[in-house]
Tab-separated table of C-alpha atoms and ligand atoms in Angstrom:
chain	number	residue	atom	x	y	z
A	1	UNK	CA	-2.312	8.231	15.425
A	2	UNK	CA	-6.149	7.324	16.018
A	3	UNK	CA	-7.971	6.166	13.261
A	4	UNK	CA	-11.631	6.522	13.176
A	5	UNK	CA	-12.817	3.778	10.321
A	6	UNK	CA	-16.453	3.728	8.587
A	7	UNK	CA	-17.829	1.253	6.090
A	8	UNK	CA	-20.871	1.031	4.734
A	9	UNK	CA	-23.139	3.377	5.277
A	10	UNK	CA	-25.170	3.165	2.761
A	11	UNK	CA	-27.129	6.266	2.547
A	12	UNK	CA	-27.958	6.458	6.414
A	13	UNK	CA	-27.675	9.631	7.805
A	14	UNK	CA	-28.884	8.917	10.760
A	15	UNK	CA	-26.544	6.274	11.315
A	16	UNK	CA	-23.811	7.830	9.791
A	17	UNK	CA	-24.139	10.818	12.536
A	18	UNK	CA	-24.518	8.640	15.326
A	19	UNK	CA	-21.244	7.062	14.800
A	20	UNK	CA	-19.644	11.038	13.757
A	21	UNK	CA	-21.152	12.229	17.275
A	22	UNK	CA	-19.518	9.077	19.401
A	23	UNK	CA	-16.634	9.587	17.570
A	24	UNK	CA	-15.835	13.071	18.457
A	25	UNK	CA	-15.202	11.788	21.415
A	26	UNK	CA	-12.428	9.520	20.429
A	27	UNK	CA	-9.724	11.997	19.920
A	28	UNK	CA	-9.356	10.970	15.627
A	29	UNK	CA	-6.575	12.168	14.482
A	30	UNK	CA	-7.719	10.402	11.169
A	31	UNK	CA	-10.982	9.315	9.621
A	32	UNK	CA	-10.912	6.619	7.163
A	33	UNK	CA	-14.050	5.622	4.684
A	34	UNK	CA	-13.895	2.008	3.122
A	35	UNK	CA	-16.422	2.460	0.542
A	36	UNK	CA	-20.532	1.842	0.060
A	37	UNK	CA	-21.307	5.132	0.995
A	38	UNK	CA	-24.372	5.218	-0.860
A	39	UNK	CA	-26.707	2.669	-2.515
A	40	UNK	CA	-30.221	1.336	0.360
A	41	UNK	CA	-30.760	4.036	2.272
A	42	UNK	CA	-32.976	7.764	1.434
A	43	UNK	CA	-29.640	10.127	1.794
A	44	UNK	CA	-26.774	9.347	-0.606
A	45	UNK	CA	-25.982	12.921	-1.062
A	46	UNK	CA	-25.876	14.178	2.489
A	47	UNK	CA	-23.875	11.122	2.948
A	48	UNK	CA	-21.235	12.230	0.590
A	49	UNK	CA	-21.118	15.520	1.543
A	50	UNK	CA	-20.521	14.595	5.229
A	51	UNK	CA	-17.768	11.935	4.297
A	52	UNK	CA	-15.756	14.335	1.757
A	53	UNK	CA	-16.002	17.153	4.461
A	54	UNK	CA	-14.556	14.941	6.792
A	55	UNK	CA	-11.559	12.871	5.142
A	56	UNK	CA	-9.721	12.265	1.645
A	57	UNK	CA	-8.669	9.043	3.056
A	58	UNK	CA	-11.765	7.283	0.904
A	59	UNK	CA	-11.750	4.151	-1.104
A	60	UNK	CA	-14.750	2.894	-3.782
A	61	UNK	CA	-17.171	0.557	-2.760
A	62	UNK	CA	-19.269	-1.690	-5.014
A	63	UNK	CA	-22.772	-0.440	-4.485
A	64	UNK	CA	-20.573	3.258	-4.898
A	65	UNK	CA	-19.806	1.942	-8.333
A	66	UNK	CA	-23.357	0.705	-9.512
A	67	UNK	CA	-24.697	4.018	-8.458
A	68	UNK	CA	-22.296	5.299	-11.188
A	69	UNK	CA	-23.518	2.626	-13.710
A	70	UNK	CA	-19.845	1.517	-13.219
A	71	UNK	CA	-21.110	-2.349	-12.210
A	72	UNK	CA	-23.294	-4.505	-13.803
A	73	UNK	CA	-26.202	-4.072	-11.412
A	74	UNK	CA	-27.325	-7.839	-13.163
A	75	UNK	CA	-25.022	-9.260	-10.193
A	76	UNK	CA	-27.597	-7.459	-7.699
A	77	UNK	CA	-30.486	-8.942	-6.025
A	78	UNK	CA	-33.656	-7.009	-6.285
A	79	UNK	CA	-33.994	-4.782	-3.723
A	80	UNK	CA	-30.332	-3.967	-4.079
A	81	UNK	CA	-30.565	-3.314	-8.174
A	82	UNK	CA	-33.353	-1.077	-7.166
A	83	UNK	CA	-31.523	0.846	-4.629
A	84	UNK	CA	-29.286	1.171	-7.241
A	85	UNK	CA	-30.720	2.884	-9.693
A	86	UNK	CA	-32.595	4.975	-7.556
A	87	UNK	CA	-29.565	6.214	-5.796
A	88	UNK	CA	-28.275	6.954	-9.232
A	89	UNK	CA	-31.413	9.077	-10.450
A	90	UNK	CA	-30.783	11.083	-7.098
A	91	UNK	CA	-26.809	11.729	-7.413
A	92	UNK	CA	-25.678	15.248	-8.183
A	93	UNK	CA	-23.047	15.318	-11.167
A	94	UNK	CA	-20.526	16.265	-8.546
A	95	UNK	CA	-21.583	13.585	-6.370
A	96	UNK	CA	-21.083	11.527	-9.465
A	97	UNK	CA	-17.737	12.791	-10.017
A	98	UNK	CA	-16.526	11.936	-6.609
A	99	UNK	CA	-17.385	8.209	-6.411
A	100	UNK	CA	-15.752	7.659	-9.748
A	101	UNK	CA	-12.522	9.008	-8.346
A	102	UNK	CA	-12.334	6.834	-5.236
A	103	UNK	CA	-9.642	4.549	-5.556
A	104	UNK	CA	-9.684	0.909	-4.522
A	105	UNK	CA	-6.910	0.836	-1.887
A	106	UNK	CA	-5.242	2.317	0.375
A	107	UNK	CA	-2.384	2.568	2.828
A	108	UNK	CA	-0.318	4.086	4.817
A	109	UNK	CA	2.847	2.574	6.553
A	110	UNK	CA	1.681	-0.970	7.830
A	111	UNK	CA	-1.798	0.165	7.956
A	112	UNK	CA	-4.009	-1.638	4.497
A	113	UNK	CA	-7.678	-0.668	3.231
A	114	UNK	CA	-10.019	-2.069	1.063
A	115	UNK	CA	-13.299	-2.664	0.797
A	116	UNK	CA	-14.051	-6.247	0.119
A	117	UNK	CA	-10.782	-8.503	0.008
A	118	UNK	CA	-6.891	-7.504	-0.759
A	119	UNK	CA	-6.880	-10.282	-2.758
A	120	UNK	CA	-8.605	-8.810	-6.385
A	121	UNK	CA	-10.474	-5.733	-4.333
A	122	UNK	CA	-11.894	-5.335	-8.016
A	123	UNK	CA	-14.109	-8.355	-7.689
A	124	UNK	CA	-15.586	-7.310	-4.390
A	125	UNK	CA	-14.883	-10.833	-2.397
A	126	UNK	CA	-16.882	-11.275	0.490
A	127	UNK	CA	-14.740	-12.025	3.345
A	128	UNK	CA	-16.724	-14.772	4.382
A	129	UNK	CA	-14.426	-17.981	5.444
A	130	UNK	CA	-11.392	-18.588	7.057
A	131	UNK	CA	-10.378	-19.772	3.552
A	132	UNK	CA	-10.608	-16.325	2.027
A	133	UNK	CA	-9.179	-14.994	5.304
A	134	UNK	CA	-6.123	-16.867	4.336
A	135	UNK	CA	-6.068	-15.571	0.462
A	136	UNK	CA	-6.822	-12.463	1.777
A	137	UNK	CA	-3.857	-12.395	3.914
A	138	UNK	CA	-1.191	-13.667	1.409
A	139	UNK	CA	-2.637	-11.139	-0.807
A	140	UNK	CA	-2.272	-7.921	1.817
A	141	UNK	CA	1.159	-5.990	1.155
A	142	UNK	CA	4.220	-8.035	2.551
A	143	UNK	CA	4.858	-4.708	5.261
A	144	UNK	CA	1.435	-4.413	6.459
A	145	UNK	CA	0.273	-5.403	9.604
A	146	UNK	CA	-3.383	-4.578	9.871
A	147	UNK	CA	-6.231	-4.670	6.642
A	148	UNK	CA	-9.346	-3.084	7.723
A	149	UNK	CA	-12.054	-3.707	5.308
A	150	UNK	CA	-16.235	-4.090	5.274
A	151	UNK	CA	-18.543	-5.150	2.513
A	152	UNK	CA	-19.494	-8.125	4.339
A	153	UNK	CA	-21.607	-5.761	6.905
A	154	UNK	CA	-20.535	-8.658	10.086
A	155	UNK	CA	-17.807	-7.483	12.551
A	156	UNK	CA	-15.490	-9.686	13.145
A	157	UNK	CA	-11.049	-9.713	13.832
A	158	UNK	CA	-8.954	-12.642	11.746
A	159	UNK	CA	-5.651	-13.181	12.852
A	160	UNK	CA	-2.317	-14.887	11.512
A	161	UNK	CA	0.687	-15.836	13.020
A	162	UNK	CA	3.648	-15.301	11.242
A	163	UNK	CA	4.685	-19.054	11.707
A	164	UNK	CA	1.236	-20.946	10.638
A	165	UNK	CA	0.025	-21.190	7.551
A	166	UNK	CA	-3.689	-20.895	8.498
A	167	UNK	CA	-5.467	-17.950	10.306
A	168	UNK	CA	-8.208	-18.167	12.415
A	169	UNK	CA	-11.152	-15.671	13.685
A	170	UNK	CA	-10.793	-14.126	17.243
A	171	UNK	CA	-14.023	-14.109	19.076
A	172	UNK	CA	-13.669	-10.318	20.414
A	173	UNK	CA	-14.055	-7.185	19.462
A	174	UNK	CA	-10.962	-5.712	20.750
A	175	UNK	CA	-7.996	-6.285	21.017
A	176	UNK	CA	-4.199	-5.673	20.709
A	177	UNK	CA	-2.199	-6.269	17.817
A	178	UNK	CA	0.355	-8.642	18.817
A	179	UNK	CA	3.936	-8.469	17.278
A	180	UNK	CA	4.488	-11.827	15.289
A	181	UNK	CA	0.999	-11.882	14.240
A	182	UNK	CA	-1.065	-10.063	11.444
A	183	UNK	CA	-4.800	-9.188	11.723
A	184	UNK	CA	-7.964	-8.420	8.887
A	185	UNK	CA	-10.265	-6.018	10.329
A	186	UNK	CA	-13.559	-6.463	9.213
A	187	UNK	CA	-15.259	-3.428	11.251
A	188	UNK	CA	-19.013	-3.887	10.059
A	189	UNK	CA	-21.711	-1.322	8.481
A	190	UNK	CA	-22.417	1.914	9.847
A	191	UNK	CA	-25.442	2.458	8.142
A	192	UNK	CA	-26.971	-1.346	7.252
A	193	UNK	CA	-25.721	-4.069	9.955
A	194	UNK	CA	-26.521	-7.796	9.201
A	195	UNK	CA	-25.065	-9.271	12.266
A	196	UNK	CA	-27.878	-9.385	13.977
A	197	UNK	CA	-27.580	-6.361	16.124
A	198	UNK	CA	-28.646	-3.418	14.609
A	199	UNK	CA	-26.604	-0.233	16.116
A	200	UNK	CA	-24.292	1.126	14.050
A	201	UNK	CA	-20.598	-0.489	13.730
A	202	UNK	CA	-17.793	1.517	13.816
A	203	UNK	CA	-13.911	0.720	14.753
A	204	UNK	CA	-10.665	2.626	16.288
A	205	UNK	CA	-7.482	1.915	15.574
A	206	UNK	CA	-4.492	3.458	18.032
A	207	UNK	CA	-1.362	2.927	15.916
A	208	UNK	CA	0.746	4.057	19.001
A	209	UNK	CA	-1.144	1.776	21.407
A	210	UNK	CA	-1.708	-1.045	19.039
A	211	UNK	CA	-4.810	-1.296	19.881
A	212	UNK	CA	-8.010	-2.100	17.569
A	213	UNK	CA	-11.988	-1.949	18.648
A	214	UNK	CA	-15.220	-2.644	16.701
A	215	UNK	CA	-17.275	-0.305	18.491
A	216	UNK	CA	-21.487	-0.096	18.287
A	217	UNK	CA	-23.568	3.001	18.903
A	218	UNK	CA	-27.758	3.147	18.696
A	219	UNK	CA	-29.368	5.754	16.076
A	220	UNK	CA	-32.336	7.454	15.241
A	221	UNK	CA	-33.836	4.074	13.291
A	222	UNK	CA	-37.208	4.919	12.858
A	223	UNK	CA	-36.190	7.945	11.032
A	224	UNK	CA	-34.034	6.281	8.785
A	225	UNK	CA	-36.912	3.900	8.174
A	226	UNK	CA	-39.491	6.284	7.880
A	227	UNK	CA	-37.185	8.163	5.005
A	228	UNK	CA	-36.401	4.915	2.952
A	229	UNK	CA	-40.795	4.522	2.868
A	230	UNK	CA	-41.098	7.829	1.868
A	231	UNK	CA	-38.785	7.797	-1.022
A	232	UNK	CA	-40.737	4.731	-2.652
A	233	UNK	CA	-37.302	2.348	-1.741
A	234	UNK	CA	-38.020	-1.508	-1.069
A	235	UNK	CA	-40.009	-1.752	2.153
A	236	UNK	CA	-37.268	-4.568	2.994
A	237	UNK	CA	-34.886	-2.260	2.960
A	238	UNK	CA	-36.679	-0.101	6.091
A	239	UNK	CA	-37.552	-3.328	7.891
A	240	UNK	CA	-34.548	-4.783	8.240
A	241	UNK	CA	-32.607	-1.965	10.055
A	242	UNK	CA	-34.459	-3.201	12.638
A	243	UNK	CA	-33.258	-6.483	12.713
A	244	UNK	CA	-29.916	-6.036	11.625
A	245	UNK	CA	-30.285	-8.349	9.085
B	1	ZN	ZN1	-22.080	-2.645	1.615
């Protein structure tokens, strides 16, 4: 099985059909959302529509939630509170509907989802240490090999062998799972990276071949920018697509 997995898009369409159009040329047997589909960017409903015509396999993310008044936006910096409750002025009652249905995990054999942390994925952890890598690890399911997961909007492959008691990051983007060891995913933001390069993120997973890659593809960012202006969003919220940051 090849998994296609998306996190974070955020309301870019733009990005969010970059990565569709690379990936049709991945042979996905299986697409896989991890949540923050809308909330910064100008197209939350095209986003939805694209994502729930391409997959059930969908979990909630937490800017998914605010957009629903679900979260306390008070936890949200400005820009992002703003986002926010634009985003939730613009959402169809279907729209709303569907994000409130997501659920926050999900699996399938040794394969784990979420979209901040395993460990309490309804406090929206960032993933941002090798400490948390560790809690999150103790805290995937006992069968499960692989946890892909976003919210952070960084790339980046943790591993664990099965006889240490720490993990540690792997500095590459691919790789193959190796059999005593367990790995967290982190496979970046389609539609807002902050890693410093700003393409889109993406990842495959082969479950036959073992095999995981954090993939990046360039999009139509001017558009995307020029969309998020003319809907009256944060400026800093066009500008840094740019960046990545
Ligand atoms: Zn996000």
């Amino acid at each position: 099985m090849r998994y296609g997995v998306l996190s974070d898009i955020h309301g870019n369409l733009e990005a969010l059909d970059a990565v569709l159009g690379a990936l049709a040329d991945e042979r996905i047997d299986r697409y896989l959302c991890l949540g923050d589909i809308v909330g910064y960017g100008a197209d939350p409903n095209a986003c939805l529509e694209r994502v729930s015509g391409l997959t059930t396999d969908v979990i909630a993310g937490n800017h998914d939630h605010a957009a629903i008044g679900r979260l306390d936006i008070a936890t949200f910096n400005r820009y992002a509170a703003e986002a926010a409750l634009w985003t939730r002025r613009q959402l169809t009652p279907a729209g709303r509907r569907y994000l409130g249905a997501l659920p926050y995990t999900w699996r399938k054999d040794d394969l784990f989802a979420v979209h901040g942390s395993p460990a309490n994925p309804e406090d929206w952890i960032y993933l941002t240490s090798l400490w948390l890598a560790d809690e999150a690890f103790d805290a995937m399911p006992g069968d499960t090999v692989l946890c892909v997961l976003g919210h952070t909007h960084a790339p980046g492959i943790f591993e664990k062998q099965a006889a240490e008691d720490r993990s540690r990051q792997v500095p590459a983007a691919a790789l193959e799972l190796a059999p005593e060891c367990r790995y967290i995913v982190n496979v970046g933001s389609v539609g807002q990276p902050r890693d410093g390069d700003p393409r889109a993120a993406y990842c495959v997973f082969d479950s036959a071949e073992k095999r995981v890659e954090i993939k990046r593809v360039d999009y139509d960012i001017e558009t995307a920018q020029r969309k998020i202006r003319d809907a009256g969003l944060p400026e800093m919220l066009a500008e840094r697509l740019e960046y990545g940051r």
